[in-house]
mmCIF file of C-alpha atoms in Angstrom:
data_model
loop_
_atom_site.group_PDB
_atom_site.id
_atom_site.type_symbol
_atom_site.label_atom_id
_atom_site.label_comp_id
_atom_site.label_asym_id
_atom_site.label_seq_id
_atom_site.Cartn_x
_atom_site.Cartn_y
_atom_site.Cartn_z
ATOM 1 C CA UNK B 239 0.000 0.000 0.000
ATOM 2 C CA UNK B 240 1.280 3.748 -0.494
ATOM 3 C CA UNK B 241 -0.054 6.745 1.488
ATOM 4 C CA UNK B 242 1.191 10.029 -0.091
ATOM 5 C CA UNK B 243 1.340 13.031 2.240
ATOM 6 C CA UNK B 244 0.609 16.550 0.740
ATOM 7 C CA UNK B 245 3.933 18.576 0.903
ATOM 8 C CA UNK B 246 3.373 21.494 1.594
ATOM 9 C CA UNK B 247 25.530 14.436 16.713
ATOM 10 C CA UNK B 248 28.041 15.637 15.095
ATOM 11 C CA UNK B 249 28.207 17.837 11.908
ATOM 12 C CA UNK B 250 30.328 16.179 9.305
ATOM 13 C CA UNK B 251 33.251 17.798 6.668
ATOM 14 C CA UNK B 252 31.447 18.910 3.383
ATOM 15 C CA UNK B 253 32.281 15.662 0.829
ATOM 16 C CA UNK B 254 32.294 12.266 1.436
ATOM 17 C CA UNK B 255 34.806 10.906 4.084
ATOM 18 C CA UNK B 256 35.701 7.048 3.065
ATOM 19 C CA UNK B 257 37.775 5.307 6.167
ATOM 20 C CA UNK B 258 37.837 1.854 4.181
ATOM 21 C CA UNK B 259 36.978 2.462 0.820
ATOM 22 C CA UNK B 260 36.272 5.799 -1.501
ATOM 23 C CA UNK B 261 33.962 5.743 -4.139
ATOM 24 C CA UNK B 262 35.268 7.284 -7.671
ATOM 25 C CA UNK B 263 32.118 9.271 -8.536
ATOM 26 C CA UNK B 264 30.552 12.088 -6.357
ATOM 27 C CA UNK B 265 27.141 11.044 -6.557
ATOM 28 C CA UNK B 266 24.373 13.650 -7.584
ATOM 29 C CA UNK B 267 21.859 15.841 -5.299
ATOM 30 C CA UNK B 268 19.379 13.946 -3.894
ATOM 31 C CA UNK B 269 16.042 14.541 -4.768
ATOM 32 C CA UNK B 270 14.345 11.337 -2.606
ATOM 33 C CA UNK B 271 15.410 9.637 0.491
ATOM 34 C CA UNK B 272 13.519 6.275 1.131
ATOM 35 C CA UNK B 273 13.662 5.439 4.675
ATOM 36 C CA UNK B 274 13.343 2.641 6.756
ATOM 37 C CA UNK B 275 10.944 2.576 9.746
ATOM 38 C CA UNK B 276 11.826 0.361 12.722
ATOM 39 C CA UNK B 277 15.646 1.167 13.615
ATOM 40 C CA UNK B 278 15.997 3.420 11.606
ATOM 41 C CA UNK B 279 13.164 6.349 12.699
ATOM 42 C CA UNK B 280 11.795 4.767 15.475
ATOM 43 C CA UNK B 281 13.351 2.126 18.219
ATOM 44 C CA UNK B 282 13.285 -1.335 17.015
ATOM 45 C CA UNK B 283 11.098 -3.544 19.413
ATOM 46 C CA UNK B 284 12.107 -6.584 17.566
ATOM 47 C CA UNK B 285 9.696 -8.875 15.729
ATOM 48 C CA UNK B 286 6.933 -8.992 14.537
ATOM 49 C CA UNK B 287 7.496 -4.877 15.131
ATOM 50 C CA UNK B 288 5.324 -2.809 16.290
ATOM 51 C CA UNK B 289 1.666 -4.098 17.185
ATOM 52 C CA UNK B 290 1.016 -1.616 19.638
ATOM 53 C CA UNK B 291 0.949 2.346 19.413
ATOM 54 C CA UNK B 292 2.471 2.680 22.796
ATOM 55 C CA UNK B 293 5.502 0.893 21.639
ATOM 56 C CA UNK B 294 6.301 3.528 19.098
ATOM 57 C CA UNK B 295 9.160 5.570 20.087
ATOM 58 C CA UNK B 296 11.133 8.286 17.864
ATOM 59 C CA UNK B 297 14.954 7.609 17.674
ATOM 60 C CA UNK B 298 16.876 10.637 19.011
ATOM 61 C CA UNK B 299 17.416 13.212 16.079
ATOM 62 C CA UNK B 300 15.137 11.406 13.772
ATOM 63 C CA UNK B 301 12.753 13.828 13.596
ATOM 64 C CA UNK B 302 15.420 16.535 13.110
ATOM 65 C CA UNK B 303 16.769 14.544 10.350
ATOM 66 C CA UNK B 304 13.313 14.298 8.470
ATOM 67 C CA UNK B 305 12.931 18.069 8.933
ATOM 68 C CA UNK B 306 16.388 18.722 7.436
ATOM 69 C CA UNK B 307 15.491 16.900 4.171
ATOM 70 C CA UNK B 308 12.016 18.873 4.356
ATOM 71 C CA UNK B 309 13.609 22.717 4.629
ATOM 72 C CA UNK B 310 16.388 20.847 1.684
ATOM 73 C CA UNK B 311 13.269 20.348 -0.311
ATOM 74 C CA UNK B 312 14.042 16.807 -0.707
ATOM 75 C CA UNK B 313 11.397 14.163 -0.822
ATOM 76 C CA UNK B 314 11.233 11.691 1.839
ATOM 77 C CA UNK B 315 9.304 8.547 1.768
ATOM 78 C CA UNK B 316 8.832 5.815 4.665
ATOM 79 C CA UNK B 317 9.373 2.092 2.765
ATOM 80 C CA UNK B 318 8.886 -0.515 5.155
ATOM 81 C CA UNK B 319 8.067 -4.040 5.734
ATOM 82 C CA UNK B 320 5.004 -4.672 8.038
ATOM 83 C CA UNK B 321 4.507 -8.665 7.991
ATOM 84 C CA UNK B 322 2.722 -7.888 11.248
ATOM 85 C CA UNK B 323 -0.410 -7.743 9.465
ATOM 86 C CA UNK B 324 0.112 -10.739 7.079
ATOM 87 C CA UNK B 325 0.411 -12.531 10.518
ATOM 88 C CA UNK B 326 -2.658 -11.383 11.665
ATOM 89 C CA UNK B 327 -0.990 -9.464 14.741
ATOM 90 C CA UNK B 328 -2.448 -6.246 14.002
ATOM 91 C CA UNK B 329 -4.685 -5.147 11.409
ATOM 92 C CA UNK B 330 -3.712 -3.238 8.327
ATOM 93 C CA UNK B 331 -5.697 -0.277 9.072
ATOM 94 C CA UNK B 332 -4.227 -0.141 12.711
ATOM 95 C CA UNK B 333 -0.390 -0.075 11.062
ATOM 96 C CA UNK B 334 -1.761 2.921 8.681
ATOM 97 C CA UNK B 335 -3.852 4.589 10.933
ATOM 98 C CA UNK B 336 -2.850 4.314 13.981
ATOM 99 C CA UNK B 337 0.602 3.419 14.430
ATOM 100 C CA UNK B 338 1.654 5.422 11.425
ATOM 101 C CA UNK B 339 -0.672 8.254 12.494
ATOM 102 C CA UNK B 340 1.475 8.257 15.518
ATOM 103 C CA UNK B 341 4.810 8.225 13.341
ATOM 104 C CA UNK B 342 3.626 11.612 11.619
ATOM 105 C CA UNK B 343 2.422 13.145 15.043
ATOM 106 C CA UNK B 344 5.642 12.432 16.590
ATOM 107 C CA UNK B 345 7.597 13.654 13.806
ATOM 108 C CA UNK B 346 5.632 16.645 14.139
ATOM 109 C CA UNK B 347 6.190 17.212 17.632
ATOM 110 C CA UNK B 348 9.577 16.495 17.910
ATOM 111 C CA UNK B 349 11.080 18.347 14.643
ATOM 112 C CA UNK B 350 9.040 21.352 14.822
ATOM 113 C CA UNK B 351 6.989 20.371 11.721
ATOM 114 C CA UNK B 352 8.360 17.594 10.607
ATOM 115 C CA UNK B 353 7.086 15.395 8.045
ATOM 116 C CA UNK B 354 7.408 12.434 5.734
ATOM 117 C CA UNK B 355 5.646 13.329 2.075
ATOM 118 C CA UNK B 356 4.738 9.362 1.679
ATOM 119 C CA UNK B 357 4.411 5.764 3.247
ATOM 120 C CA UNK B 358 5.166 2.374 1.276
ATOM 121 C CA UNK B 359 4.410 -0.767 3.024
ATOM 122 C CA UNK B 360 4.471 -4.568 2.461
ATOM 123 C CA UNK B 361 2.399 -7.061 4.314
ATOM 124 C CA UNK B 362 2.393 -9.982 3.323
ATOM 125 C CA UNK B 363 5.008 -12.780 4.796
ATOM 126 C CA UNK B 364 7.468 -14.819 2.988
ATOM 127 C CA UNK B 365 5.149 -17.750 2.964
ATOM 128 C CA UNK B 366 2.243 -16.131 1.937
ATOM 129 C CA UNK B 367 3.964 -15.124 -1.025
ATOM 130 C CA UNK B 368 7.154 -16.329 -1.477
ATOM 131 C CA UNK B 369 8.061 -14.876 -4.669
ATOM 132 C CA UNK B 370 6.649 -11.109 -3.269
ATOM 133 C CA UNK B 371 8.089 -8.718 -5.849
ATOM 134 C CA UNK B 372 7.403 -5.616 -2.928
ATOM 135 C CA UNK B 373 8.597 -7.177 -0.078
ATOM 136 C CA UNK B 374 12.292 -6.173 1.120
ATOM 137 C CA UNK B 375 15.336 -7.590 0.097
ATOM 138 C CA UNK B 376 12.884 -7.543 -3.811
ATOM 139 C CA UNK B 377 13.150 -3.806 -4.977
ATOM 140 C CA UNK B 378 8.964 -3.593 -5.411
ATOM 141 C CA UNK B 379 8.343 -0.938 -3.075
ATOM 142 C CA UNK B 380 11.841 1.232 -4.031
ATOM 143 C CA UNK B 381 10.425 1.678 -7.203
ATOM 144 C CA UNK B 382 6.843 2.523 -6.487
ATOM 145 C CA UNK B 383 8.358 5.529 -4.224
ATOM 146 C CA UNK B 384 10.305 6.760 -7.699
ATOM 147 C CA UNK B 385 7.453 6.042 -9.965
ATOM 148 C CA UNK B 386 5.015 8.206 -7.040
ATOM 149 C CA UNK B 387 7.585 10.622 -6.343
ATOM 150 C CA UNK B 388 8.496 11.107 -10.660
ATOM 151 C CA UNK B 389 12.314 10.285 -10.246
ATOM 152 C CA UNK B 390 13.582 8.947 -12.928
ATOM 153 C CA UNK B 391 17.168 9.198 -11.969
ATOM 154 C CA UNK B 392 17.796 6.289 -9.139
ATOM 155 C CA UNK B 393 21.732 7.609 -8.927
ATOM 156 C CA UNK B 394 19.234 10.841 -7.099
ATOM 157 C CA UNK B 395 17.738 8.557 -4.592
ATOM 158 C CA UNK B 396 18.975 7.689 -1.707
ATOM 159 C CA UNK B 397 17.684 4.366 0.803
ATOM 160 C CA UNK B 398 18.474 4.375 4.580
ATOM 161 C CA UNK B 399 17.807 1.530 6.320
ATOM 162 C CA UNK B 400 19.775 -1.026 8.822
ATOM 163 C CA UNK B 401 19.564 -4.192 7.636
ATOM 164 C CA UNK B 402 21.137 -5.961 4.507
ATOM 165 C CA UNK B 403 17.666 -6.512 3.300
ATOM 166 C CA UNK B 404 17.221 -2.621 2.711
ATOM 167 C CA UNK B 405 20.606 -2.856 1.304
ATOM 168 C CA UNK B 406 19.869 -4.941 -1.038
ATOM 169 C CA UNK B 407 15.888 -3.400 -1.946
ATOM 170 C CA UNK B 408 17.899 -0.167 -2.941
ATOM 171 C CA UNK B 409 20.188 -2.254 -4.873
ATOM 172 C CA UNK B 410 17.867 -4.099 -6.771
ATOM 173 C CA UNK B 411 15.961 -1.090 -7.903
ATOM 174 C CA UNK B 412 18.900 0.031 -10.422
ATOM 175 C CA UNK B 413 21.661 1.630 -7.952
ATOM 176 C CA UNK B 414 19.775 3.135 -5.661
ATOM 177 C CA UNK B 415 22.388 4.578 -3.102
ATOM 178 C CA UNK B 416 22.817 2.493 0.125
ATOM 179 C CA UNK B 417 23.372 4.150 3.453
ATOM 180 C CA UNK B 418 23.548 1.712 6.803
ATOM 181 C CA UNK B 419 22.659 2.951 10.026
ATOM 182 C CA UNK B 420 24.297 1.677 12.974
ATOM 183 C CA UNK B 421 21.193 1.610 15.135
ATOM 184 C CA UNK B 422 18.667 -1.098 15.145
ATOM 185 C CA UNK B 423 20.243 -4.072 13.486
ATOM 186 C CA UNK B 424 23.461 -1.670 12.622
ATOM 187 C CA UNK B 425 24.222 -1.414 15.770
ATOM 188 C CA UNK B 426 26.184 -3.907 15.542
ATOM 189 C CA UNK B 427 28.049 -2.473 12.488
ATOM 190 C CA UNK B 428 28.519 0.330 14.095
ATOM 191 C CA UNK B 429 30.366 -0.868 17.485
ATOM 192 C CA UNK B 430 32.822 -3.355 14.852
ATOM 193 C CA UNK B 431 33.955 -0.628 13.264
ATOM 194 C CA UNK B 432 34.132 1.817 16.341
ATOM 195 C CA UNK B 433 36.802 -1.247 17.747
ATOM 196 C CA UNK B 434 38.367 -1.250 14.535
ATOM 197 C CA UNK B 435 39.240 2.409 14.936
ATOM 198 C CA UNK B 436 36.837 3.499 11.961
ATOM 199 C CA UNK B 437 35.497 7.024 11.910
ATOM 200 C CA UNK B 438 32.446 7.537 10.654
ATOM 201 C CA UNK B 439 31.347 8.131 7.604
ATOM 202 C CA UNK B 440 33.079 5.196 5.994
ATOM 203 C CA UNK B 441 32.120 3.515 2.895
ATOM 204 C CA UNK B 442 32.066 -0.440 2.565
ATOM 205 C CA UNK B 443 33.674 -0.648 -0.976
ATOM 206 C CA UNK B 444 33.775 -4.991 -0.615
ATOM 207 C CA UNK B 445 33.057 -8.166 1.309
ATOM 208 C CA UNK B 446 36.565 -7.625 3.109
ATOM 209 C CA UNK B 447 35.725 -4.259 4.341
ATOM 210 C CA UNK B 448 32.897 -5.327 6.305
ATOM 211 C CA UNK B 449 33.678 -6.422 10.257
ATOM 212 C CA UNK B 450 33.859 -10.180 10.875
ATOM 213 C CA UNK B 451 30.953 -11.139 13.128
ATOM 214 C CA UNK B 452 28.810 -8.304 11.692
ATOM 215 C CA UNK B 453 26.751 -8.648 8.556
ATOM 216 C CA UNK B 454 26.783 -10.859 5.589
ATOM 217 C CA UNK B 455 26.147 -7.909 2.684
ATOM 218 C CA UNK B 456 26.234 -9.849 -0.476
ATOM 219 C CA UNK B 457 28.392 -8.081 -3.428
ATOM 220 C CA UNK B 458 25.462 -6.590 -5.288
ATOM 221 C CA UNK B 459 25.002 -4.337 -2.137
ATOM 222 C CA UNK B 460 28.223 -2.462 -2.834
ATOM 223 C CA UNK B 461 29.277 0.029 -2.286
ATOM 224 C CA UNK B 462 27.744 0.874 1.660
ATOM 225 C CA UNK B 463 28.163 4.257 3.211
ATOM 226 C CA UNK B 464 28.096 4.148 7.003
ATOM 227 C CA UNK B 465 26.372 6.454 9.253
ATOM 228 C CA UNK B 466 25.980 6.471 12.666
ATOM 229 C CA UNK B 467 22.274 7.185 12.199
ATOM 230 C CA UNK B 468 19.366 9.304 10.324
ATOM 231 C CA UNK B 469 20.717 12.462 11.278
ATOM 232 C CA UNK B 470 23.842 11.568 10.620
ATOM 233 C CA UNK B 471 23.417 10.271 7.119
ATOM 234 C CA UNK B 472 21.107 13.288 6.076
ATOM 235 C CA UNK B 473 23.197 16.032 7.539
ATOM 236 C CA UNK B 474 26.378 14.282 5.463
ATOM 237 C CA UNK B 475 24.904 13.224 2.004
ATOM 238 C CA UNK B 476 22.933 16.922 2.150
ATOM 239 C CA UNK B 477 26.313 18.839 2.805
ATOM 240 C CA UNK B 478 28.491 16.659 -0.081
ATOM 241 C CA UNK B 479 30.194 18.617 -2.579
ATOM 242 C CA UNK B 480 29.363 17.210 -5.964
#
């Protein structure tokens, strides 16, 4: 399903900074970010998610984040799976209502205005339909946010999420740009490469680059920039110099 909106830490160095790998392109202005839900804007309850509205919590700066890329003028677009309601642990219009009625309040309340433009979510579980084409790690729901948001240009979009499944959705959906997040499931990322004396923003060029113990990221996910979380990753990919 997609619900369209009307639209109306630590500052980093201008440019991409690449600890374990550089990338040889500067990559053009965004124009979308596609972002994750659980672990990424809000705290990550584990699965099945979040079935309750009182479990819904804002990560810190997440709502600052989303109002950056608002006062950028730069789309922003909630793509998330919700197998909650293919399990029949909440109901579909409790996740869209309620739930993500409370995700737009507290964005709201917390960044002074904030607000995401769209939301694109996926219900339906592996085994209710194994060969889901919208269903993260398949790119379905990446490209519905470019067809509804008229990019045509994927090199312009930009997918933040925390798991190798979001990885590889923005891969899959003709180079989308990756960025991890080392909270939620990145957390783990992020505290690997904090031992291994890595500053963030990195980039993930290979397989070698990436922590032992960590994540398996397959090769088409390459390259991976690494933030240490939605604030992070919008303040640095806004302030780039092309």
């Amino acid at each position: 399903a997609i619900h369209v909106y009307p639209r109306r830490g630590t500052m980093c160095a201008r440019g991409r900074r690449a600890r374990v790998g550089t990338r040889a392109v500067a990559a053009a202005a965004p124009t979308l970010f596609c972002i994750d839900r659980d672990g990424v804007i809000n705290v990550d309850v584990g699965a099945p998610g979040v079935i309750d509205v009182r479990d819904f919590v804002l990560l810190p700066r997440a709502a600052m984040a989303v109002k950056m890329l608002n006062d950028a003028g730069v789309r922003c677009c909630v793509v998330t799976n919700q197998t909650c309601v293919g399990k029949a642990l909440a109901t579909e219009s409790y996740v869209r209502d309620v739930i993500h009625g409370e995700m737009r309040d507290a964005l709201a309340r917390e960044g002074r205005g904030a607000k995401v433009d769209g939301v694109i979510y996926a219900t339906r579980t592996r085994e209710q339909a194994p060969a889901c084409t919208r269903r993260k790690p398949a790119p379905g729901m990446v490209l519905e946010a470019l067809e509804t948001f008229d990019e045509t240009d994927a090199a312009r979009v930009v997918f933040v999420g925390d798991t190798v499944t979001d990885m590889q959705a923005a891969a899959r959906a003709g180079g989308v740009r990756r960025a991890l997040v080392c909270t939620g499931y990145g957390k783990v990322m992020g505290e690997a490469l904090r031992k291994a004396n890595v500053s963030l923003p990195t980039t993930l060029t290979c397989a070698a680059d990436v922590p032992l113990g960590t994540m398996m990221i397959p090769d088409e996910c390459f390259p991976v920039d690494v933030f240490e979380d939605l604030f992070h990753a919008v303040t640095c990919i806004l302030n780039e110099t092309p």
